Amino acid sequence: MAAYWRKTWPFHVLLLPALVLVFLFQYVPLFGAVIAFQDYEPWLGIKGSPWVGFEHFRYLFTYPDGKQIIWNTLIIAGFKLIANLIVPIVFALLLNEVRKTFFKRFVQTFVYLPHFLSWVILGGILIDILSTEGGIINRLLNSFGIQSVFFLGDGRWFRFTVILSDVWKEFGFSAIIFLATLVGINPALYEAAEIDGATRWQQVKLISVPLIMPIVIVVATLSLGRILDAGFDQILNIYNPLVYSHGDIIDTFVYREGLNNGQFSFGTAVGLFKSAIGFILIVISYRLAFKLANYRIF
């Protein structure tokens, strides 16, 4: 052990600043979660605020819109999870069949670009192009004799818009891991299949898809831990009171009630509830990833 530490101590020293930052900004703030069990008042502080136990958690489930907010979160996050898994896989399989290197790199760069733009920028773009007054999408619909659609103000369209825009932003970047897996497949398998008379579709169906399934299972199971993350920054930048009944999620609700309305304890209780559920789902997803694909971190 002494010999091990003599050899590795420089690496531990290099790791120390990162550990200090994680401790200060990730673990120390956890102590503030106790206000979820208090009737917290800023001028009284954590020590002086009275304890109310699980009162805020009970209020969450008796809150008039509480169940609807949880339901909105599950619907939006669930469909995002499915779409952000299927679309990148299909895109990776299609792009892997492209033989023109220049065109392939151009397409990759083009579809990766939205990932690096913040939702503040993209939200403004969406509001502009989806506007009922002069928005390019509605102008296109009008040219075909279709009435303008209030994408960001009609609850029937808002969820669809949120999910579709999130897929557009992320599918290119999400496909990287599947492209890397496809590139790592032994070319001899395709050559042998071609000699046997297999078409390109048959090669994809019988070679590409089965060989990327383990990584698909890993990505899918690990995504379960984020089932309550429906996209706070995206929805905050494009939603409005007209679509609260269909688009208000846990994170935006916490932001509005906890910060805007000053209900710090209630907002913390809702956030703590979400974190607890997320932790349980992460543990389950890692167990599933190990069982189904023999994937493990430790």
PDB file of C-alpha atoms in Angstrom:
ATOM      1  CA  MET A   1       0.000   0.000   0.000  1.00  0.00           C
ATOM      2  CA  ALA A   2       2.833   2.404   0.847  1.00  0.00           C
ATOM      3  CA  ALA A   3       4.444   1.740  -2.522  1.00  0.00           C
ATOM      4  CA  TYR A   4       1.112   2.360  -4.235  1.00  0.00           C
ATOM      5  CA  TRP A   5       0.681   5.757  -2.565  1.00  0.00           C
ATOM      6  CA  ARG A   6       4.256   6.786  -3.411  1.00  0.00           C
ATOM      7  CA  LYS A   7       3.504   6.147  -7.072  1.00  0.00           C
ATOM      8  CA  THR A   8       0.019   7.630  -7.245  1.00  0.00           C
ATOM      9  CA  TRP A   9       0.016  10.566  -4.801  1.00  0.00           C
ATOM     10  CA  PRO A  10       0.513  13.179  -7.598  1.00  0.00           C
ATOM     11  CA  PHE A  11      -2.720  11.968  -9.242  1.00  0.00           C
ATOM     12  CA  HIS A  12      -4.615  12.256  -5.961  1.00  0.00           C
ATOM     13  CA  VAL A  13      -3.313  15.792  -5.505  1.00  0.00           C
ATOM     14  CA  LEU A  14      -4.519  16.685  -9.021  1.00  0.00           C
ATOM     15  CA  LEU A  15      -7.928  15.258  -8.159  1.00  0.00           C
ATOM     16  CA  LEU A  16      -8.200  17.177  -4.861  1.00  0.00           C
ATOM     17  CA  PRO A  17      -9.330  20.593  -6.273  1.00  0.00           C
ATOM     18  CA  ALA A  18     -12.172  18.933  -8.186  1.00  0.00           C
ATOM     19  CA  LEU A  19     -13.251  17.042  -5.054  1.00  0.00           C
ATOM     20  CA  VAL A  20     -13.241  20.260  -3.033  1.00  0.00           C
ATOM     21  CA  LEU A  21     -15.419  22.021  -5.631  1.00  0.00           C
ATOM     22  CA  VAL A  22     -17.850  19.095  -5.750  1.00  0.00           C
ATOM     23  CA  PHE A  23     -18.063  19.050  -1.952  1.00  0.00           C
ATOM     24  CA  LEU A  24     -18.650  22.807  -1.690  1.00  0.00           C
ATOM     25  CA  PHE A  25     -21.192  23.172  -4.491  1.00  0.00           C
ATOM     26  CA  GLN A  26     -22.890  19.763  -4.517  1.00  0.00           C
ATOM     27  CA  TYR A  27     -22.854  18.380  -0.976  1.00  0.00           C
ATOM     28  CA  VAL A  28     -22.812  21.409   1.324  1.00  0.00           C
ATOM     29  CA  PRO A  29     -26.031  22.839  -0.233  1.00  0.00           C
ATOM     30  CA  LEU A  30     -27.790  19.548   0.573  1.00  0.00           C
ATOM     31  CA  PHE A  31     -28.086  20.685   4.187  1.00  0.00           C
ATOM     32  CA  GLY A  32     -30.447  23.402   2.989  1.00  0.00           C
ATOM     33  CA  ALA A  33     -32.975  20.707   2.063  1.00  0.00           C
ATOM     34  CA  VAL A  34     -34.149  20.739   5.695  1.00  0.00           C
ATOM     35  CA  ILE A  35     -36.325  23.766   4.897  1.00  0.00           C
ATOM     36  CA  ALA A  36     -38.632  21.329   3.071  1.00  0.00           C
ATOM     37  CA  PHE A  37     -39.709  20.221   6.579  1.00  0.00           C
ATOM     38  CA  GLN A  38     -40.001  23.764   7.946  1.00  0.00           C
ATOM     39  CA  ASP A  39     -42.180  26.802   7.456  1.00  0.00           C
ATOM     40  CA  TYR A  40     -39.079  28.667   6.360  1.00  0.00           C
ATOM     41  CA  GLU A  41     -38.853  32.418   6.675  1.00  0.00           C
ATOM     42  CA  PRO A  42     -35.636  34.106   5.427  1.00  0.00           C
ATOM     43  CA  TRP A  43     -35.475  36.541   8.375  1.00  0.00           C
ATOM     44  CA  LEU A  44     -35.710  33.656  10.869  1.00  0.00           C
ATOM     45  CA  GLY A  45     -33.178  31.459   9.106  1.00  0.00           C
ATOM     46  CA  ILE A  46     -33.018  27.664   9.166  1.00  0.00           C
ATOM     47  CA  LYS A  47     -32.489  27.505  12.927  1.00  0.00           C
ATOM     48  CA  GLY A  48     -35.338  29.841  13.782  1.00  0.00           C
ATOM     49  CA  SER A  49     -37.992  28.623  11.328  1.00  0.00           C
ATOM     50  CA  PRO A  50     -40.664  26.334  12.852  1.00  0.00           C
ATOM     51  CA  TRP A  51     -40.844  22.662  11.892  1.00  0.00           C
ATOM     52  CA  VAL A  52     -43.933  21.416  10.060  1.00  0.00           C
ATOM     53  CA  GLY A  53     -42.842  17.866   9.190  1.00  0.00           C
ATOM     54  CA  PHE A  54     -44.311  16.492   5.966  1.00  0.00           C
ATOM     55  CA  GLU A  55     -46.952  19.203   5.655  1.00  0.00           C
ATOM     56  CA  HIS A  56     -45.517  20.570   2.391  1.00  0.00           C
ATOM     57  CA  PHE A  57     -45.337  17.096   0.861  1.00  0.00           C
ATOM     58  CA  ARG A  58     -48.980  16.465   1.741  1.00  0.00           C
ATOM     59  CA  TYR A  59     -49.882  19.828   0.248  1.00  0.00           C
ATOM     60  CA  LEU A  60     -48.199  18.808  -3.021  1.00  0.00           C
ATOM     61  CA  PHE A  61     -50.677  15.965  -3.512  1.00  0.00           C
ATOM     62  CA  THR A  62     -53.665  18.001  -2.368  1.00  0.00           C
ATOM     63  CA  TYR A  63     -52.640  21.023  -4.446  1.00  0.00           C
ATOM     64  CA  PRO A  64     -55.316  21.591  -7.134  1.00  0.00           C
ATOM     65  CA  ASP A  65     -52.837  21.254 -10.001  1.00  0.00           C
ATOM     66  CA  GLY A  66     -50.336  18.937  -8.279  1.00  0.00           C
ATOM     67  CA  LYS A  67     -51.367  15.711 -10.013  1.00  0.00           C
ATOM     68  CA  GLN A  68     -51.651  17.444 -13.374  1.00  0.00           C
ATOM     69  CA  ILE A  69     -48.123  18.829 -13.037  1.00  0.00           C
ATOM     70  CA  ILE A  70     -46.718  15.374 -12.254  1.00  0.00           C
ATOM     71  CA  TRP A  71     -48.708  13.919 -15.158  1.00  0.00           C
ATOM     72  CA  ASN A  72     -47.405  16.617 -17.544  1.00  0.00           C
ATOM     73  CA  THR A  73     -43.860  15.852 -16.445  1.00  0.00           C
ATOM     74  CA  LEU A  74     -44.233  12.121 -17.022  1.00  0.00           C
ATOM     75  CA  ILE A  75     -45.869  12.544 -20.431  1.00  0.00           C
ATOM     76  CA  ILE A  76     -43.352  15.054 -21.786  1.00  0.00           C
ATOM     77  CA  ALA A  77     -40.300  13.316 -20.306  1.00  0.00           C
ATOM     78  CA  GLY A  78     -41.525   9.868 -21.341  1.00  0.00           C
ATOM     79  CA  PHE A  79     -42.123  10.805 -24.972  1.00  0.00           C
ATOM     80  CA  LYS A  80     -38.820  12.701 -25.061  1.00  0.00           C
ATOM     81  CA  LEU A  81     -37.027   9.607 -23.773  1.00  0.00           C
ATOM     82  CA  ILE A  82     -38.596   7.372 -26.442  1.00  0.00           C
ATOM     83  CA  ALA A  83     -38.158   9.824 -29.328  1.00  0.00           C
ATOM     84  CA  ASN A  84     -34.593  10.732 -28.320  1.00  0.00           C
ATOM     85  CA  LEU A  85     -33.738   7.039 -28.422  1.00  0.00           C
ATOM     86  CA  ILE A  86     -35.452   5.979 -31.647  1.00  0.00           C
ATOM     87  CA  VAL A  87     -34.559   8.977 -33.832  1.00  0.00           C
ATOM     88  CA  PRO A  88     -30.775   8.940 -33.094  1.00  0.00           C
ATOM     89  CA  ILE A  89     -30.643   5.175 -33.741  1.00  0.00           C
ATOM     90  CA  VAL A  90     -32.404   5.508 -37.103  1.00  0.00           C
ATOM     91  CA  PHE A  91     -30.245   8.514 -38.033  1.00  0.00           C
ATOM     92  CA  ALA A  92     -27.036   6.685 -37.076  1.00  0.00           C
ATOM     93  CA  LEU A  93     -28.023   3.627 -39.124  1.00  0.00           C
ATOM     94  CA  LEU A  94     -28.846   5.776 -42.156  1.00  0.00           C
ATOM     95  CA  LEU A  95     -25.717   7.914 -41.877  1.00  0.00           C
ATOM     96  CA  ASN A  96     -23.570   4.813 -41.478  1.00  0.00           C
ATOM     97  CA  GLU A  97     -24.697   3.715 -44.947  1.00  0.00           C
ATOM     98  CA  VAL A  98     -23.425   6.929 -46.562  1.00  0.00           C
ATOM     99  CA  ARG A  99     -20.203   6.322 -48.466  1.00  0.00           C
ATOM    100  CA  LYS A 100     -19.399   9.914 -49.476  1.00  0.00           C
ATOM    101  CA  THR A 101     -17.074  11.085 -46.688  1.00  0.00           C
ATOM    102  CA  PHE A 102     -17.481  14.812 -47.395  1.00  0.00           C
ATOM    103  CA  PHE A 103     -21.295  14.603 -47.422  1.00  0.00           C
ATOM    104  CA  LYS A 104     -21.277  12.450 -44.292  1.00  0.00           C
ATOM    105  CA  ARG A 105     -19.152  14.957 -42.364  1.00  0.00           C
ATOM    106  CA  PHE A 106     -21.261  17.867 -43.581  1.00  0.00           C
ATOM    107  CA  VAL A 107     -24.483  16.194 -42.388  1.00  0.00           C
ATOM    108  CA  GLN A 108     -22.908  15.338 -39.021  1.00  0.00           C
ATOM    109  CA  THR A 109     -21.764  18.916 -38.454  1.00  0.00           C
ATOM    110  CA  PHE A 110     -25.111  20.319 -39.585  1.00  0.00           C
ATOM    111  CA  VAL A 111     -27.206  18.184 -37.205  1.00  0.00           C
ATOM    112  CA  TYR A 112     -24.791  18.583 -34.262  1.00  0.00           C
ATOM    113  CA  LEU A 113     -25.011  22.391 -34.331  1.00  0.00           C
ATOM    114  CA  PRO A 114     -28.371  22.863 -32.492  1.00  0.00           C
ATOM    115  CA  HIS A 115     -27.033  20.923 -29.487  1.00  0.00           C
ATOM    116  CA  PHE A 116     -24.527  23.686 -28.774  1.00  0.00           C
ATOM    117  CA  LEU A 117     -27.120  26.465 -28.796  1.00  0.00           C
ATOM    118  CA  SER A 118     -28.872  27.332 -25.547  1.00  0.00           C
ATOM    119  CA  TRP A 119     -32.642  27.214 -25.198  1.00  0.00           C
ATOM    120  CA  VAL A 120     -32.600  30.968 -24.637  1.00  0.00           C
ATOM    121  CA  ILE A 121     -31.548  31.355 -28.276  1.00  0.00           C
ATOM    122  CA  LEU A 122     -33.600  28.475 -29.647  1.00  0.00           C
ATOM    123  CA  GLY A 123     -36.636  29.530 -27.624  1.00  0.00           C
ATOM    124  CA  GLY A 124     -36.560  32.941 -29.301  1.00  0.00           C
ATOM    125  CA  ILE A 125     -36.208  31.282 -32.702  1.00  0.00           C
ATOM    126  CA  LEU A 126     -39.163  28.959 -32.024  1.00  0.00           C
ATOM    127  CA  ILE A 127     -41.363  31.810 -30.823  1.00  0.00           C
ATOM    128  CA  ASP A 128     -40.572  33.701 -34.019  1.00  0.00           C
ATOM    129  CA  ILE A 129     -41.010  30.897 -36.574  1.00  0.00           C
ATOM    130  CA  LEU A 130     -44.126  29.457 -34.864  1.00  0.00           C
ATOM    131  CA  SER A 131     -45.867  32.796 -34.433  1.00  0.00           C
ATOM    132  CA  THR A 132     -49.438  32.981 -35.722  1.00  0.00           C
ATOM    133  CA  GLU A 133     -48.662  36.426 -37.111  1.00  0.00           C
ATOM    134  CA  GLY A 134     -45.997  36.110 -39.776  1.00  0.00           C
ATOM    135  CA  GLY A 135     -44.277  32.955 -38.481  1.00  0.00           C
ATOM    136  CA  ILE A 136     -42.699  30.999 -41.335  1.00  0.00           C
ATOM    137  CA  ILE A 137     -44.415  27.724 -40.364  1.00  0.00           C
ATOM    138  CA  ASN A 138     -47.897  29.217 -40.285  1.00  0.00           C
ATOM    139  CA  ARG A 139     -47.233  31.144 -43.485  1.00  0.00           C
ATOM    140  CA  LEU A 140     -46.344  27.831 -45.118  1.00  0.00           C
ATOM    141  CA  LEU A 141     -49.515  26.243 -43.770  1.00  0.00           C
ATOM    142  CA  ASN A 142     -51.584  29.179 -45.017  1.00  0.00           C
ATOM    143  CA  SER A 143     -50.123  28.752 -48.499  1.00  0.00           C
ATOM    144  CA  PHE A 144     -51.717  25.274 -48.573  1.00  0.00           C
ATOM    145  CA  GLY A 145     -55.053  26.627 -47.355  1.00  0.00           C
ATOM    146  CA  ILE A 146     -54.571  25.464 -43.750  1.00  0.00           C
ATOM    147  CA  GLN A 147     -55.489  27.799 -40.904  1.00  0.00           C
ATOM    148  CA  SER A 148     -52.740  29.095 -38.619  1.00  0.00           C
ATOM    149  CA  VAL A 149     -51.939  26.892 -35.626  1.00  0.00           C
ATOM    150  CA  PHE A 150     -51.180  28.411 -32.212  1.00  0.00           C
ATOM    151  CA  PHE A 151     -48.341  25.971 -31.460  1.00  0.00           C
ATOM    152  CA  LEU A 152     -47.166  27.691 -28.261  1.00  0.00           C
ATOM    153  CA  GLY A 153     -50.564  28.786 -26.976  1.00  0.00           C
ATOM    154  CA  ASP A 154     -52.753  25.755 -27.629  1.00  0.00           C
ATOM    155  CA  GLY A 155     -52.355  22.937 -25.111  1.00  0.00           C
ATOM    156  CA  ARG A 156     -53.182  20.351 -27.770  1.00  0.00           C
ATOM    157  CA  TRP A 157     -50.097  21.400 -29.763  1.00  0.00           C
ATOM    158  CA  PHE A 158     -47.730  22.557 -27.031  1.00  0.00           C
ATOM    159  CA  ARG A 159     -46.538  19.129 -25.862  1.00  0.00           C
ATOM    160  CA  PHE A 160     -46.004  18.029 -29.454  1.00  0.00           C
ATOM    161  CA  THR A 161     -43.984  21.182 -30.131  1.00  0.00           C
ATOM    162  CA  VAL A 162     -41.856  20.688 -27.009  1.00  0.00           C
ATOM    163  CA  ILE A 163     -41.052  17.062 -27.819  1.00  0.00           C
ATOM    164  CA  LEU A 164     -40.371  17.655 -31.517  1.00  0.00           C
ATOM    165  CA  SER A 165     -38.142  20.682 -30.911  1.00  0.00           C
ATOM    166  CA  ASP A 166     -36.153  18.805 -28.251  1.00  0.00           C
ATOM    167  CA  VAL A 167     -35.587  15.896 -30.648  1.00  0.00           C
ATOM    168  CA  TRP A 168     -34.476  18.332 -33.361  1.00  0.00           C
ATOM    169  CA  LYS A 169     -31.972  19.900 -30.976  1.00  0.00           C
ATOM    170  CA  GLU A 170     -30.502  16.705 -29.539  1.00  0.00           C
ATOM    171  CA  PHE A 171     -30.827  13.827 -32.019  1.00  0.00           C
ATOM    172  CA  GLY A 172     -27.603  14.601 -33.908  1.00  0.00           C
ATOM    173  CA  PHE A 173     -25.455  14.755 -30.808  1.00  0.00           C
ATOM    174  CA  SER A 174     -27.190  11.739 -29.261  1.00  0.00           C
ATOM    175  CA  ALA A 175     -26.386   9.696 -32.366  1.00  0.00           C
ATOM    176  CA  ILE A 176     -22.634   9.961 -31.731  1.00  0.00           C
ATOM    177  CA  ILE A 177     -22.536   6.984 -29.387  1.00  0.00           C
ATOM    178  CA  PHE A 178     -24.451   4.809 -31.869  1.00  0.00           C
ATOM    179  CA  LEU A 179     -22.252   5.932 -34.769  1.00  0.00           C
ATOM    180  CA  ALA A 180     -19.168   5.067 -32.742  1.00  0.00           C
ATOM    181  CA  THR A 181     -20.596   1.597 -32.078  1.00  0.00           C
ATOM    182  CA  LEU A 182     -21.388   1.070 -35.759  1.00  0.00           C
ATOM    183  CA  VAL A 183     -17.900   2.166 -36.820  1.00  0.00           C
ATOM    184  CA  GLY A 184     -16.446  -0.415 -34.419  1.00  0.00           C
ATOM    185  CA  ILE A 185     -18.250  -3.332 -36.084  1.00  0.00           C
ATOM    186  CA  ASN A 186     -15.847  -5.683 -37.889  1.00  0.00           C
ATOM    187  CA  PRO A 187     -16.072  -4.929 -41.667  1.00  0.00           C
ATOM    188  CA  ALA A 188     -15.470  -8.640 -42.347  1.00  0.00           C
ATOM    189  CA  LEU A 189     -19.007  -9.342 -41.185  1.00  0.00           C
ATOM    190  CA  TYR A 190     -20.447  -7.109 -43.897  1.00  0.00           C
ATOM    191  CA  GLU A 191     -18.096  -8.533 -46.506  1.00  0.00           C
ATOM    192  CA  ALA A 192     -19.107 -12.099 -45.643  1.00  0.00           C
ATOM    193  CA  ALA A 193     -22.796 -11.133 -45.753  1.00  0.00           C
ATOM    194  CA  GLU A 194     -22.325  -9.457 -49.140  1.00  0.00           C
ATOM    195  CA  ILE A 195     -20.620 -12.562 -50.514  1.00  0.00           C
ATOM    196  CA  ASP A 196     -23.622 -14.587 -49.314  1.00  0.00           C
ATOM    197  CA  GLY A 197     -25.879 -12.271 -51.313  1.00  0.00           C
ATOM    198  CA  ALA A 198     -27.284 -10.136 -48.486  1.00  0.00           C
ATOM    199  CA  THR A 199     -28.683  -6.767 -49.528  1.00  0.00           C
ATOM    200  CA  ARG A 200     -27.803  -3.536 -47.701  1.00  0.00           C
ATOM    201  CA  TRP A 201     -31.124  -3.693 -45.841  1.00  0.00           C
ATOM    202  CA  GLN A 202     -30.455  -7.283 -44.774  1.00  0.00           C
ATOM    203  CA  GLN A 203     -26.969  -6.327 -43.577  1.00  0.00           C
ATOM    204  CA  VAL A 204     -28.427  -3.534 -41.472  1.00  0.00           C
ATOM    205  CA  LYS A 205     -31.198  -5.752 -40.127  1.00  0.00           C
ATOM    206  CA  LEU A 206     -29.043  -8.828 -39.375  1.00  0.00           C
ATOM    207  CA  ILE A 207     -25.676  -7.258 -38.461  1.00  0.00           C
ATOM    208  CA  SER A 208     -25.866  -3.565 -37.567  1.00  0.00           C
ATOM    209  CA  VAL A 209     -29.021  -3.609 -35.454  1.00  0.00           C
ATOM    210  CA  PRO A 210     -28.180  -6.726 -33.351  1.00  0.00           C
ATOM    211  CA  LEU A 211     -24.635  -5.508 -32.658  1.00  0.00           C
ATOM    212  CA  ILE A 212     -25.739  -2.076 -31.399  1.00  0.00           C
ATOM    213  CA  MET A 213     -28.542  -3.465 -29.236  1.00  0.00           C
ATOM    214  CA  PRO A 214     -26.353  -3.781 -26.074  1.00  0.00           C
ATOM    215  CA  ILE A 215     -25.493  -0.063 -26.178  1.00  0.00           C
ATOM    216  CA  VAL A 216     -29.143   0.755 -26.973  1.00  0.00           C
ATOM    217  CA  ILE A 217     -30.207  -1.155 -23.848  1.00  0.00           C
ATOM    218  CA  VAL A 218     -27.611   0.680 -21.751  1.00  0.00           C
ATOM    219  CA  VAL A 219     -28.665   4.119 -23.035  1.00  0.00           C
ATOM    220  CA  ALA A 220     -32.364   3.307 -22.610  1.00  0.00           C
ATOM    221  CA  THR A 221     -32.055   1.984 -19.069  1.00  0.00           C
ATOM    222  CA  LEU A 222     -29.799   4.797 -17.890  1.00  0.00           C
ATOM    223  CA  SER A 223     -32.277   7.304 -19.339  1.00  0.00           C
ATOM    224  CA  LEU A 224     -34.900   6.046 -16.891  1.00  0.00           C
ATOM    225  CA  GLY A 225     -33.141   7.994 -14.154  1.00  0.00           C
ATOM    226  CA  ARG A 226     -34.060  11.220 -15.973  1.00  0.00           C
ATOM    227  CA  ILE A 227     -37.737  10.397 -16.454  1.00  0.00           C
ATOM    228  CA  LEU A 228     -38.717  13.394 -14.281  1.00  0.00           C
ATOM    229  CA  ASP A 229     -36.422  15.791 -16.161  1.00  0.00           C
ATOM    230  CA  ALA A 230     -38.775  17.111 -18.805  1.00  0.00           C
ATOM    231  CA  GLY A 231     -36.556  20.044 -19.796  1.00  0.00           C
ATOM    232  CA  PHE A 232     -36.789  23.030 -17.460  1.00  0.00           C
ATOM    233  CA  ASP A 233     -34.753  25.463 -19.579  1.00  0.00           C
ATOM    234  CA  GLN A 234     -36.656  24.566 -22.750  1.00  0.00           C
ATOM    235  CA  ILE A 235     -40.158  24.894 -21.329  1.00  0.00           C
ATOM    236  CA  LEU A 236     -39.353  27.991 -19.263  1.00  0.00           C
ATOM    237  CA  ASN A 237     -38.325  29.829 -22.428  1.00  0.00           C
ATOM    238  CA  ILE A 238     -41.356  28.959 -24.551  1.00  0.00           C
ATOM    239  CA  TYR A 239     -44.342  28.334 -22.281  1.00  0.00           C
ATOM    240  CA  ASN A 240     -46.943  30.817 -21.034  1.00  0.00           C
ATOM    241  CA  PRO A 241     -50.033  30.808 -18.767  1.00  0.00           C
ATOM    242  CA  LEU A 242     -52.231  29.626 -21.659  1.00  0.00           C
ATOM    243  CA  VAL A 243     -50.562  26.193 -21.637  1.00  0.00           C
ATOM    244  CA  TYR A 244     -49.934  25.671 -17.906  1.00  0.00           C
ATOM    245  CA  SER A 245     -52.523  22.866 -17.889  1.00  0.00           C
ATOM    246  CA  HIS A 246     -50.559  20.927 -20.524  1.00  0.00           C
ATOM    247  CA  GLY A 247     -47.002  22.227 -20.243  1.00  0.00           C
ATOM    248  CA  ASP A 248     -46.318  23.065 -16.607  1.00  0.00           C
ATOM    249  CA  ILE A 249     -43.809  20.533 -15.235  1.00  0.00           C
ATOM    250  CA  ILE A 250     -42.313  19.954 -11.794  1.00  0.00           C
ATOM    251  CA  ASP A 251     -39.228  22.111 -12.419  1.00  0.00           C
ATOM    252  CA  THR A 252     -41.121  25.120 -13.783  1.00  0.00           C
ATOM    253  CA  PHE A 253     -43.676  24.774 -10.985  1.00  0.00           C
ATOM    254  CA  VAL A 254     -40.880  24.787  -8.366  1.00  0.00           C
ATOM    255  CA  TYR A 255     -39.322  27.834 -10.001  1.00  0.00           C
ATOM    256  CA  ARG A 256     -42.603  29.732 -10.101  1.00  0.00           C
ATOM    257  CA  GLU A 257     -43.833  28.817  -6.630  1.00  0.00           C
ATOM    258  CA  GLY A 258     -40.500  28.638  -4.811  1.00  0.00           C
ATOM    259  CA  LEU A 259     -38.737  31.687  -6.237  1.00  0.00           C
ATOM    260  CA  ASN A 260     -41.323  33.923  -7.881  1.00  0.00           C
ATOM    261  CA  ASN A 261     -43.967  33.496  -5.153  1.00  0.00           C
ATOM    262  CA  GLY A 262     -41.522  33.160  -2.266  1.00  0.00           C
ATOM    263  CA  GLN A 263     -42.793  29.740  -1.067  1.00  0.00           C
ATOM    264  CA  PHE A 264     -39.282  28.461  -0.408  1.00  0.00           C
ATOM    265  CA  SER A 265     -40.234  25.513   1.768  1.00  0.00           C
ATOM    266  CA  PHE A 266     -42.918  24.256  -0.587  1.00  0.00           C
ATOM    267  CA  GLY A 267     -40.649  24.626  -3.616  1.00  0.00           C
ATOM    268  CA  THR A 268     -37.869  22.771  -1.804  1.00  0.00           C
ATOM    269  CA  ALA A 269     -40.274  19.986  -0.811  1.00  0.00           C
ATOM    270  CA  VAL A 270     -41.362  19.510  -4.424  1.00  0.00           C
ATOM    271  CA  GLY A 271     -37.755  19.513  -5.616  1.00  0.00           C
ATOM    272  CA  LEU A 272     -36.763  17.047  -2.882  1.00  0.00           C
ATOM    273  CA  PHE A 273     -39.629  14.747  -3.850  1.00  0.00           C
ATOM    274  CA  LYS A 274     -38.452  14.791  -7.464  1.00  0.00           C
ATOM    275  CA  SER A 275     -34.844  14.124  -6.435  1.00  0.00           C
ATOM    276  CA  ALA A 276     -35.842  11.160  -4.271  1.00  0.00           C
ATOM    277  CA  ILE A 277     -37.826   9.583  -7.104  1.00  0.00           C
ATOM    278  CA  GLY A 278     -34.967  10.279  -9.518  1.00  0.00           C
ATOM    279  CA  PHE A 279     -32.461   8.620  -7.178  1.00  0.00           C
ATOM    280  CA  ILE A 280     -34.616   5.497  -6.928  1.00  0.00           C
ATOM    281  CA  LEU A 281     -34.984   5.363 -10.708  1.00  0.00           C
ATOM    282  CA  ILE A 282     -31.232   5.770 -11.215  1.00  0.00           C
ATOM    283  CA  VAL A 283     -30.532   2.829  -8.898  1.00  0.00           C
ATOM    284  CA  ILE A 284     -33.119   0.720 -10.748  1.00  0.00           C
ATOM    285  CA  SER A 285     -31.761   1.743 -14.157  1.00  0.00           C
ATOM    286  CA  TYR A 286     -28.189   0.790 -13.233  1.00  0.00           C
ATOM    287  CA  ARG A 287     -29.393  -2.594 -12.001  1.00  0.00           C
ATOM    288  CA  LEU A 288     -31.295  -3.106 -15.248  1.00  0.00           C
ATOM    289  CA  ALA A 289     -28.276  -2.073 -17.322  1.00  0.00           C
ATOM    290  CA  PHE A 290     -26.159  -4.632 -15.471  1.00  0.00           C
ATOM    291  CA  LYS A 291     -28.767  -7.380 -15.844  1.00  0.00           C
ATOM    292  CA  LEU A 292     -29.593  -6.751 -19.506  1.00  0.00           C
ATOM    293  CA  ALA A 293     -26.267  -5.591 -20.957  1.00  0.00           C
ATOM    294  CA  ASN A 294     -23.674  -6.461 -18.288  1.00  0.00           C
ATOM    295  CA  TYR A 295     -22.918  -2.739 -17.913  1.00  0.00           C
ATOM    296  CA  ARG A 296     -21.469  -1.470 -14.694  1.00  0.00           C
ATOM    297  CA  ILE A 297     -19.448   1.523 -13.530  1.00  0.00           C
ATOM    298  CA  PHE A 298     -17.984  -0.011 -10.386  1.00  0.00           C
TER     299      PHE A 298
END
